[in-house]
PDB file of C-alpha atoms in Angstrom:
ATOM      1  CA  UNK P 559     233.715 181.917 112.185  1.00 52.00           C
ATOM      2  CA  UNK P 560     235.077 182.731 115.635  1.00 60.00           C
ATOM      3  CA  UNK P 561     235.268 186.451 114.862  1.00 69.00           C
ATOM      4  CA  UNK P 562     233.510 188.566 112.253  1.00 78.00           C
ATOM      5  CA  UNK P 563     234.173 188.167 108.554  1.00 87.00           C
ATOM      6  CA  UNK P 564     235.936 191.001 106.797  1.00 91.00           C
ATOM      7  CA  UNK P 565     233.884 193.549 104.921  1.00 90.00           C
ATOM      8  CA  UNK P 566     236.709 193.787 102.388  1.00 95.00           C
ATOM      9  CA  UNK P 567     238.837 190.729 101.534  1.00 96.00           C
ATOM     10  CA  UNK P 568     242.609 190.680 101.839  1.00 97.00           C
ATOM     11  CA  UNK P 569     244.636 189.580  98.813  1.00 96.00           C
ATOM     12  CA  UNK P 570     247.605 187.271  99.368  1.00 96.00           C
ATOM     13  CA  UNK P 571     249.652 188.373  96.388  1.00 92.00           C
ATOM     14  CA  UNK P 572     251.981 185.376  96.182  1.00 91.00           C
ATOM     15  CA  UNK P 573     248.962 183.135  95.629  1.00 92.00           C
ATOM     16  CA  UNK P 574     246.629 185.681  94.019  1.00 90.00           C
ATOM     17  CA  UNK P 575     244.158 184.528  96.641  1.00 94.00           C
ATOM     18  CA  UNK P 576     241.535 186.595  98.447  1.00 95.00           C
ATOM     19  CA  UNK P 577     240.600 185.717 102.011  1.00 96.00           C
ATOM     20  CA  UNK P 578     237.733 187.061 104.073  1.00 95.00           C
ATOM     21  CA  UNK P 579     238.090 185.604 107.568  1.00 95.00           C
ATOM     22  CA  UNK P 580     240.662 184.617 110.147  1.00 95.00           C
ATOM     23  CA  UNK P 581     239.803 180.967 109.478  1.00 95.00           C
ATOM     24  CA  UNK P 582     240.757 181.375 105.822  1.00 96.00           C
ATOM     25  CA  UNK P 583     244.005 183.038 106.936  1.00 97.00           C
ATOM     26  CA  UNK P 584     244.711 180.114 109.271  1.00 97.00           C
ATOM     27  CA  UNK P 585     243.997 177.593 106.517  1.00 96.00           C
ATOM     28  CA  UNK P 586     246.418 179.343 104.165  1.00 97.00           C
ATOM     29  CA  UNK P 587     249.130 179.507 106.823  1.00 96.00           C
ATOM     30  CA  UNK P 588     248.734 175.843 107.728  1.00 95.00           C
ATOM     31  CA  UNK P 589     248.924 174.462 104.198  1.00 95.00           C
ATOM     32  CA  UNK P 590     251.222 176.950 102.468  1.00 95.00           C
ATOM     33  CA  UNK P 591     254.183 177.293 104.806  1.00 94.00           C
ATOM     34  CA  UNK P 592     256.756 177.508 101.952  1.00 94.00           C
ATOM     35  CA  UNK P 593     255.117 180.816 100.913  1.00 95.00           C
ATOM     36  CA  UNK P 594     255.181 182.245 104.437  1.00 95.00           C
ATOM     37  CA  UNK P 595     258.076 184.233 105.848  1.00 93.00           C
ATOM     38  CA  UNK P 596     258.351 187.266 108.123  1.00 94.00           C
ATOM     39  CA  UNK P 597     257.445 189.609 105.256  1.00 94.00           C
ATOM     40  CA  UNK P 598     254.077 187.841 104.954  1.00 96.00           C
ATOM     41  CA  UNK P 599     253.034 189.653 108.140  1.00 97.00           C
ATOM     42  CA  UNK P 600     253.075 193.015 106.419  1.00 97.00           C
ATOM     43  CA  UNK P 601     251.676 196.320 107.646  1.00 97.00           C
ATOM     44  CA  UNK P 602     248.758 195.884 105.242  1.00 97.00           C
ATOM     45  CA  UNK P 603     247.903 192.455 106.713  1.00 98.00           C
ATOM     46  CA  UNK P 604     248.061 193.807 110.259  1.00 98.00           C
ATOM     47  CA  UNK P 605     245.863 196.771 109.276  1.00 97.00           C
ATOM     48  CA  UNK P 606     243.352 194.329 107.744  1.00 97.00           C
ATOM     49  CA  UNK P 607     243.327 192.194 110.894  1.00 96.00           C
ATOM     50  CA  UNK P 608     242.754 195.270 113.053  1.00 96.00           C
ATOM     51  CA  UNK P 609     240.248 197.055 110.851  1.00 95.00           C
ATOM     52  CA  UNK P 610     238.357 194.451 108.858  1.00 95.00           C
ATOM     53  CA  UNK P 611     238.435 191.570 111.331  1.00 94.00           C
ATOM     54  CA  UNK P 612     238.113 193.955 114.283  1.00 93.00           C
ATOM     55  CA  UNK P 613     240.881 192.128 116.140  1.00 94.00           C
ATOM     56  CA  UNK P 614     243.037 195.018 117.403  1.00 95.00           C
ATOM     57  CA  UNK P 615     244.642 193.009 120.217  1.00 96.00           C
ATOM     58  CA  UNK P 616     245.943 190.400 117.760  1.00 97.00           C
ATOM     59  CA  UNK P 617     247.209 193.113 115.422  1.00 97.00           C
ATOM     60  CA  UNK P 618     249.025 194.826 118.318  1.00 97.00           C
ATOM     61  CA  UNK P 619     250.574 191.540 119.448  1.00 97.00           C
ATOM     62  CA  UNK P 620     251.880 190.781 115.949  1.00 97.00           C
ATOM     63  CA  UNK P 621     253.234 194.326 115.587  1.00 97.00           C
ATOM     64  CA  UNK P 622     254.991 194.066 118.955  1.00 97.00           C
ATOM     65  CA  UNK P 623     256.599 190.750 117.978  1.00 97.00           C
ATOM     66  CA  UNK P 624     257.831 192.215 114.691  1.00 96.00           C
ATOM     67  CA  UNK P 625     259.205 195.439 116.165  1.00 96.00           C
ATOM     68  CA  UNK P 626     260.305 194.621 119.706  1.00 95.00           C
ATOM     69  CA  UNK P 627     261.648 191.064 119.556  1.00 92.00           C
ATOM     70  CA  UNK P 628     265.275 191.132 118.256  1.00 91.00           C
ATOM     71  CA  UNK P 629     265.010 187.951 116.181  1.00 91.00           C
ATOM     72  CA  UNK P 630     261.335 186.985 115.671  1.00 93.00           C
ATOM     73  CA  UNK P 631     260.651 183.511 114.334  1.00 93.00           C
ATOM     74  CA  UNK P 632     257.726 182.363 112.233  1.00 94.00           C
ATOM     75  CA  UNK P 633     256.056 180.359 115.031  1.00 94.00           C
ATOM     76  CA  UNK P 634     256.028 183.563 117.113  1.00 95.00           C
ATOM     77  CA  UNK P 635     253.761 185.116 114.480  1.00 97.00           C
ATOM     78  CA  UNK P 636     251.770 182.161 113.197  1.00 97.00           C
ATOM     79  CA  UNK P 637     250.678 180.686 116.527  1.00 96.00           C
ATOM     80  CA  UNK P 638     248.927 183.821 117.877  1.00 96.00           C
ATOM     81  CA  UNK P 639     246.798 183.871 114.708  1.00 97.00           C
ATOM     82  CA  UNK P 640     245.962 180.188 115.115  1.00 96.00           C
ATOM     83  CA  UNK P 641     245.038 180.643 118.783  1.00 95.00           C
ATOM     84  CA  UNK P 642     242.846 183.645 118.026  1.00 94.00           C
ATOM     85  CA  UNK P 643     240.716 181.424 115.803  1.00 93.00           C
ATOM     86  CA  UNK P 644     241.020 178.288 117.936  1.00 93.00           C
ATOM     87  CA  UNK P 645     242.261 176.659 114.738  1.00 95.00           C
ATOM     88  CA  UNK P 646     244.665 173.972 115.963  1.00 95.00           C
ATOM     89  CA  UNK P 647     244.434 171.203 118.497  1.00 94.00           C
ATOM     90  CA  UNK P 648     247.394 170.697 120.810  1.00 94.00           C
ATOM     91  CA  UNK P 649     248.641 167.837 118.626  1.00 95.00           C
ATOM     92  CA  UNK P 650     248.212 169.866 115.437  1.00 95.00           C
ATOM     93  CA  UNK P 651     250.140 172.786 116.926  1.00 94.00           C
ATOM     94  CA  UNK P 652     252.938 170.434 117.938  1.00 95.00           C
ATOM     95  CA  UNK P 653     253.032 168.973 114.412  1.00 94.00           C
ATOM     96  CA  UNK P 654     253.068 172.421 112.846  1.00 94.00           C
ATOM     97  CA  UNK P 655     255.955 173.558 115.017  1.00 94.00           C
ATOM     98  CA  UNK P 656     257.862 170.421 114.010  1.00 94.00           C
ATOM     99  CA  UNK P 657     257.186 171.140 110.334  1.00 93.00           C
ATOM    100  CA  UNK P 658     258.427 174.716 110.738  1.00 93.00           C
ATOM    101  CA  UNK P 659     261.604 173.467 112.438  1.00 93.00           C
ATOM    102  CA  UNK P 660     262.141 170.971 109.616  1.00 93.00           C
ATOM    103  CA  UNK P 661     261.738 173.684 106.984  1.00 91.00           C
ATOM    104  CA  UNK P 662     264.109 175.987 108.851  1.00 90.00           C
ATOM    105  CA  UNK P 663     266.721 173.212 109.064  1.00 93.00           C
ATOM    106  CA  UNK P 664     266.745 172.661 105.304  1.00 93.00           C
ATOM    107  CA  UNK P 665     269.433 174.157 103.049  1.00 94.00           C
ATOM    108  CA  UNK P 666     268.514 177.480 101.462  1.00 94.00           C
ATOM    109  CA  UNK P 667     268.253 175.895  98.009  1.00 96.00           C
ATOM    110  CA  UNK P 668     265.749 173.313  99.255  1.00 96.00           C
ATOM    111  CA  UNK P 669     263.590 175.986 100.912  1.00 95.00           C
ATOM    112  CA  UNK P 670     263.637 178.076  97.755  1.00 96.00           C
ATOM    113  CA  UNK P 671     262.577 175.051  95.702  1.00 97.00           C
ATOM    114  CA  UNK P 672     259.610 174.463  97.980  1.00 96.00           C
ATOM    115  CA  UNK P 673     258.597 178.081  97.503  1.00 96.00           C
ATOM    116  CA  UNK P 674     259.010 177.897  93.729  1.00 97.00           C
ATOM    117  CA  UNK P 675     256.989 174.674  93.610  1.00 97.00           C
ATOM    118  CA  UNK P 676     254.240 176.421  95.598  1.00 96.00           C
ATOM    119  CA  UNK P 677     254.256 179.243  93.035  1.00 96.00           C
ATOM    120  CA  UNK P 678     253.668 176.644  90.316  1.00 95.00           C
ATOM    121  CA  UNK P 679     250.749 175.255  92.314  1.00 94.00           C
ATOM    122  CA  UNK P 680     249.215 178.721  92.372  1.00 94.00           C
ATOM    123  CA  UNK P 681     250.061 179.236  88.678  1.00 93.00           C
ATOM    124  CA  UNK P 682     252.490 182.071  89.340  1.00 94.00           C
ATOM    125  CA  UNK P 683     254.844 180.704  86.724  1.00 96.00           C
ATOM    126  CA  UNK P 684     257.094 183.718  86.151  1.00 95.00           C
ATOM    127  CA  UNK P 685     257.849 183.978  89.865  1.00 95.00           C
ATOM    128  CA  UNK P 686     258.535 180.239  89.948  1.00 97.00           C
ATOM    129  CA  UNK P 687     260.951 180.411  87.006  1.00 97.00           C
ATOM    130  CA  UNK P 688     262.830 183.289  88.609  1.00 97.00           C
ATOM    131  CA  UNK P 689     263.298 181.268  91.781  1.00 97.00           C
ATOM    132  CA  UNK P 690     264.355 178.125  89.894  1.00 98.00           C
ATOM    133  CA  UNK P 691     266.975 180.202  88.057  1.00 97.00           C
ATOM    134  CA  UNK P 692     268.228 181.545  91.388  1.00 97.00           C
ATOM    135  CA  UNK P 693     268.463 178.012  92.794  1.00 97.00           C
ATOM    136  CA  UNK P 694     270.428 176.733  89.813  1.00 96.00           C
ATOM    137  CA  UNK P 695     273.019 179.486  90.321  1.00 95.00           C
ATOM    138  CA  UNK P 696     273.654 178.557  93.952  1.00 94.00           C
ATOM    139  CA  UNK P 697     276.804 176.568  94.666  1.00 91.00           C
ATOM    140  CA  UNK P 698     274.814 174.763  97.327  1.00 91.00           C
ATOM    141  CA  UNK P 699     272.624 173.210  94.612  1.00 91.00           C
ATOM    142  CA  UNK P 700     275.574 171.219  93.259  1.00 87.00           C
ATOM    143  CA  UNK P 701     276.210 169.773  96.715  1.00 90.00           C
ATOM    144  CA  UNK P 702     272.599 168.563  96.926  1.00 93.00           C
ATOM    145  CA  UNK P 703     273.240 166.229  93.994  1.00 93.00           C
ATOM    146  CA  UNK P 704     271.873 165.445  90.548  1.00 94.00           C
ATOM    147  CA  UNK P 705     268.513 164.306  91.862  1.00 95.00           C
ATOM    148  CA  UNK P 706     267.814 167.695  93.415  1.00 96.00           C
ATOM    149  CA  UNK P 707     269.049 169.815  90.492  1.00 96.00           C
ATOM    150  CA  UNK P 708     267.292 167.483  88.059  1.00 97.00           C
ATOM    151  CA  UNK P 709     263.961 168.109  89.784  1.00 97.00           C
ATOM    152  CA  UNK P 710     264.615 171.858  89.688  1.00 98.00           C
ATOM    153  CA  UNK P 711     265.180 171.640  85.921  1.00 98.00           C
ATOM    154  CA  UNK P 712     262.070 169.468  85.528  1.00 97.00           C
ATOM    155  CA  UNK P 713     259.804 171.810  87.487  1.00 97.00           C
ATOM    156  CA  UNK P 714     261.253 174.818  85.680  1.00 98.00           C
ATOM    157  CA  UNK P 715     260.374 173.065  82.425  1.00 97.00           C
ATOM    158  CA  UNK P 716     256.824 172.533  83.668  1.00 96.00           C
ATOM    159  CA  UNK P 717     256.502 176.258  84.419  1.00 97.00           C
ATOM    160  CA  UNK P 718     257.779 177.183  80.943  1.00 97.00           C
ATOM    161  CA  UNK P 719     255.414 174.675  79.340  1.00 95.00           C
ATOM    162  CA  UNK P 720     252.443 176.148  81.223  1.00 94.00           C
ATOM    163  CA  UNK P 721     253.372 179.519  79.697  1.00 95.00           C
ATOM    164  CA  UNK P 722     253.636 177.871  76.250  1.00 93.00           C
ATOM    165  CA  UNK P 723     257.345 178.722  76.178  1.00 95.00           C
ATOM    166  CA  UNK P 724     257.966 175.353  74.633  1.00 95.00           C
ATOM    167  CA  UNK P 725     261.535 175.760  73.376  1.00 96.00           C
ATOM    168  CA  UNK P 726     262.633 176.719  76.880  1.00 97.00           C
ATOM    169  CA  UNK P 727     260.601 173.832  78.269  1.00 97.00           C
ATOM    170  CA  UNK P 728     262.366 171.315  75.999  1.00 97.00           C
ATOM    171  CA  UNK P 729     265.803 172.594  77.053  1.00 97.00           C
ATOM    172  CA  UNK P 730     264.879 172.302  80.727  1.00 98.00           C
ATOM    173  CA  UNK P 731     263.390 168.831  80.311  1.00 97.00           C
ATOM    174  CA  UNK P 732     266.495 167.597  78.481  1.00 97.00           C
ATOM    175  CA  UNK P 733     268.668 168.739  81.378  1.00 97.00           C
ATOM    176  CA  UNK P 734     266.237 167.133  83.817  1.00 97.00           C
ATOM    177  CA  UNK P 735     266.304 163.800  81.980  1.00 97.00           C
ATOM    178  CA  UNK P 736     270.101 163.845  81.723  1.00 96.00           C
ATOM    179  CA  UNK P 737     270.324 164.084  85.508  1.00 96.00           C
ATOM    180  CA  UNK P 738     267.318 162.036  86.629  1.00 96.00           C
ATOM    181  CA  UNK P 739     266.827 159.266  84.045  1.00 95.00           C
ATOM    182  CA  UNK P 740     263.374 158.578  85.484  1.00 94.00           C
ATOM    183  CA  UNK P 741     260.116 157.780  83.699  1.00 91.00           C
ATOM    184  CA  UNK P 742     258.695 161.092  84.905  1.00 92.00           C
ATOM    185  CA  UNK P 743     261.542 163.071  83.360  1.00 95.00           C
ATOM    186  CA  UNK P 744     261.382 161.018  80.133  1.00 94.00           C
ATOM    187  CA  UNK P 745     257.654 161.621  79.880  1.00 92.00           C
ATOM    188  CA  UNK P 746     258.091 165.357  80.478  1.00 94.00           C
ATOM    189  CA  UNK P 747     260.771 165.621  77.804  1.00 96.00           C
ATOM    190  CA  UNK P 748     258.810 163.707  75.172  1.00 95.00           C
ATOM    191  CA  UNK P 749     255.620 165.670  75.859  1.00 94.00           C
ATOM    192  CA  UNK P 750     257.461 168.963  75.451  1.00 95.00           C
ATOM    193  CA  UNK P 751     259.224 167.802  72.265  1.00 95.00           C
ATOM    194  CA  UNK P 752     255.892 166.725  70.771  1.00 94.00           C
ATOM    195  CA  UNK P 753     254.162 169.993  71.661  1.00 92.00           C
ATOM    196  CA  UNK P 754     257.093 172.124  70.505  1.00 93.00           C
ATOM    197  CA  UNK P 755     258.419 170.327  67.423  1.00 93.00           C
ATOM    198  CA  UNK P 756     255.681 167.922  66.353  1.00 92.00           C
ATOM    199  CA  UNK P 757     255.149 164.193  66.123  1.00 91.00           C
ATOM    200  CA  UNK P 758     258.112 163.452  63.851  1.00 93.00           C
ATOM    201  CA  UNK P 759     260.506 165.069  66.320  1.00 95.00           C
ATOM    202  CA  UNK P 760     258.785 163.187  69.141  1.00 95.00           C
ATOM    203  CA  UNK P 761     259.313 159.835  67.399  1.00 93.00           C
ATOM    204  CA  UNK P 762     262.913 160.671  66.584  1.00 95.00           C
ATOM    205  CA  UNK P 763     263.689 161.683  70.167  1.00 96.00           C
ATOM    206  CA  UNK P 764     261.902 158.636  71.558  1.00 95.00           C
ATOM    207  CA  UNK P 765     263.976 156.414  69.265  1.00 94.00           C
ATOM    208  CA  UNK P 766     267.219 158.084  70.306  1.00 95.00           C
ATOM    209  CA  UNK P 767     266.313 157.535  73.950  1.00 94.00           C
ATOM    210  CA  UNK P 768     265.485 153.864  73.402  1.00 93.00           C
ATOM    211  CA  UNK P 769     261.765 154.078  74.181  1.00 93.00           C
ATOM    212  CA  UNK P 770     260.055 150.855  73.171  1.00 92.00           C
ATOM    213  CA  UNK P 771     257.382 151.149  70.424  1.00 92.00           C
ATOM    214  CA  UNK P 772     254.452 150.224  72.666  1.00 92.00           C
ATOM    215  CA  UNK P 773     255.231 152.913  75.233  1.00 91.00           C
ATOM    216  CA  UNK P 774     256.005 155.415  72.476  1.00 91.00           C
ATOM    217  CA  UNK P 775     252.610 154.917  70.820  1.00 91.00           C
ATOM    218  CA  UNK P 776     250.825 155.125  74.158  1.00 90.00           C
ATOM    219  CA  UNK P 777     252.492 158.449  74.887  1.00 89.00           C
ATOM    220  CA  UNK P 778     251.753 159.759  71.407  1.00 89.00           C
ATOM    221  CA  UNK P 779     248.089 158.830  71.817  1.00 88.00           C
ATOM    222  CA  UNK P 780     247.957 160.603  75.180  1.00 85.00           C
ATOM    223  CA  UNK P 781     249.385 163.785  73.729  1.00 84.00           C
ATOM    224  CA  UNK P 782     247.051 163.742  70.739  1.00 83.00           C
ATOM    225  CA  UNK P 783     244.160 163.373  73.171  1.00 79.00           C
ATOM    226  CA  UNK P 784     245.295 166.461  75.064  1.00 73.00           C
ATOM    227  CA  UNK P 785     245.256 168.474  71.852  1.00 61.00           C
ATOM    228  CA  UNK P 786     241.610 167.711  71.117  1.00 50.00           C
ATOM    229  CA  UNK P 787     239.489 170.434  72.681  1.00 45.00           C
ATOM    230  CA  UNK P 788     235.849 171.289  72.197  1.00 46.00           C
ATOM    231  CA  UNK P 789     235.441 174.707  70.600  1.00 46.00           C
ATOM    232  CA  UNK P 790     233.766 177.120  73.044  1.00 51.00           C
ATOM    233  CA  UNK P 791     230.395 178.589  72.105  1.00 55.00           C
ATOM    234  CA  UNK P 792     231.364 182.197  72.851  1.00 56.00           C
ATOM    235  CA  UNK P 793     234.811 182.772  71.333  1.00 45.00           C
ATOM    236  CA  UNK P 794     235.004 186.421  72.442  1.00 51.00           C
ATOM    237  CA  UNK P 795     234.345 185.719  76.107  1.00 54.00           C
ATOM    238  CA  UNK P 796     236.657 182.727  76.056  1.00 45.00           C
ATOM    239  CA  UNK P 797     239.527 184.712  74.547  1.00 43.00           C
ATOM    240  CA  UNK P 798     239.024 187.487  77.068  1.00 50.00           C
ATOM    241  CA  UNK P 799     239.158 184.915  79.853  1.00 54.00           C
ATOM    242  CA  UNK P 800     242.346 183.411  78.436  1.00 45.00           C
ATOM    243  CA  UNK P 801     243.988 186.841  78.248  1.00 47.00           C
ATOM    244  CA  UNK P 802     243.095 187.600  81.871  1.00 54.00           C
ATOM    245  CA  UNK P 803     244.364 184.192  82.963  1.00 54.00           C
ATOM    246  CA  UNK P 804     247.646 184.636  81.073  1.00 50.00           C
ATOM    247  CA  UNK P 805     248.179 188.049  82.640  1.00 52.00           C
ATOM    248  CA  UNK P 806     247.575 186.613  86.085  1.00 53.00           C
ATOM    249  CA  UNK P 807     249.986 183.734  85.502  1.00 52.00           C
ATOM    250  CA  UNK P 808     252.755 185.975  84.165  1.00 52.00           C
ATOM    251  CA  UNK P 809     252.347 188.689  86.792  1.00 59.00           C
ATOM    252  CA  UNK P 810     255.552 189.452  88.684  1.00 52.00           C
TER     253      UNK P 810
END
């Protein structure tokens, strides 16, 4: 570490992730740009940088940028953090600035989808679903075409499936398949139908969609394999862990 580690970690709420050094902060910023906006640089983060990392100059610089610059941009806030840690090479900084410009140039719906997809990665499924719903209501989404809206429906279905909201997942996957007609969307739909309605419904749906018998049986075998799980030795501890995990994943 270039500067001291924090005595108390800082929690990045959007990812439910605790960090304890400026290097960990830099790593998160570099690889999670869809989750980073001006609000990421909150008063609590600046206080943590000043107090726990003992980097008052950096905290003051970030505060000045946020309060004194009329229209601060993300690079204005991210790059001072990176330089404090000596995190990026010149080429890496140039590439990161280009990535930020590319994100900023995207339509609002596309940026929101990237953020929602990042929520899914961090298993914040309720937040992801809320964003996908917002995207689907935007007029801009229609202009981006069936491929874009189909992927929004597909990823929304994935989030519902991860929460075991299987009826909702099937509805989303049907909409996704109607718009995408890809093997990925077909697979997602059939998996959700099997898990929600059983093998008979799976076979019926596969037949209606013209899935050949060989592929159908391969998919059925895959799904049956996913359902086979070894029973844990300590049921009580396992259930408690599942409850905690579910609460974390459904936290707003």
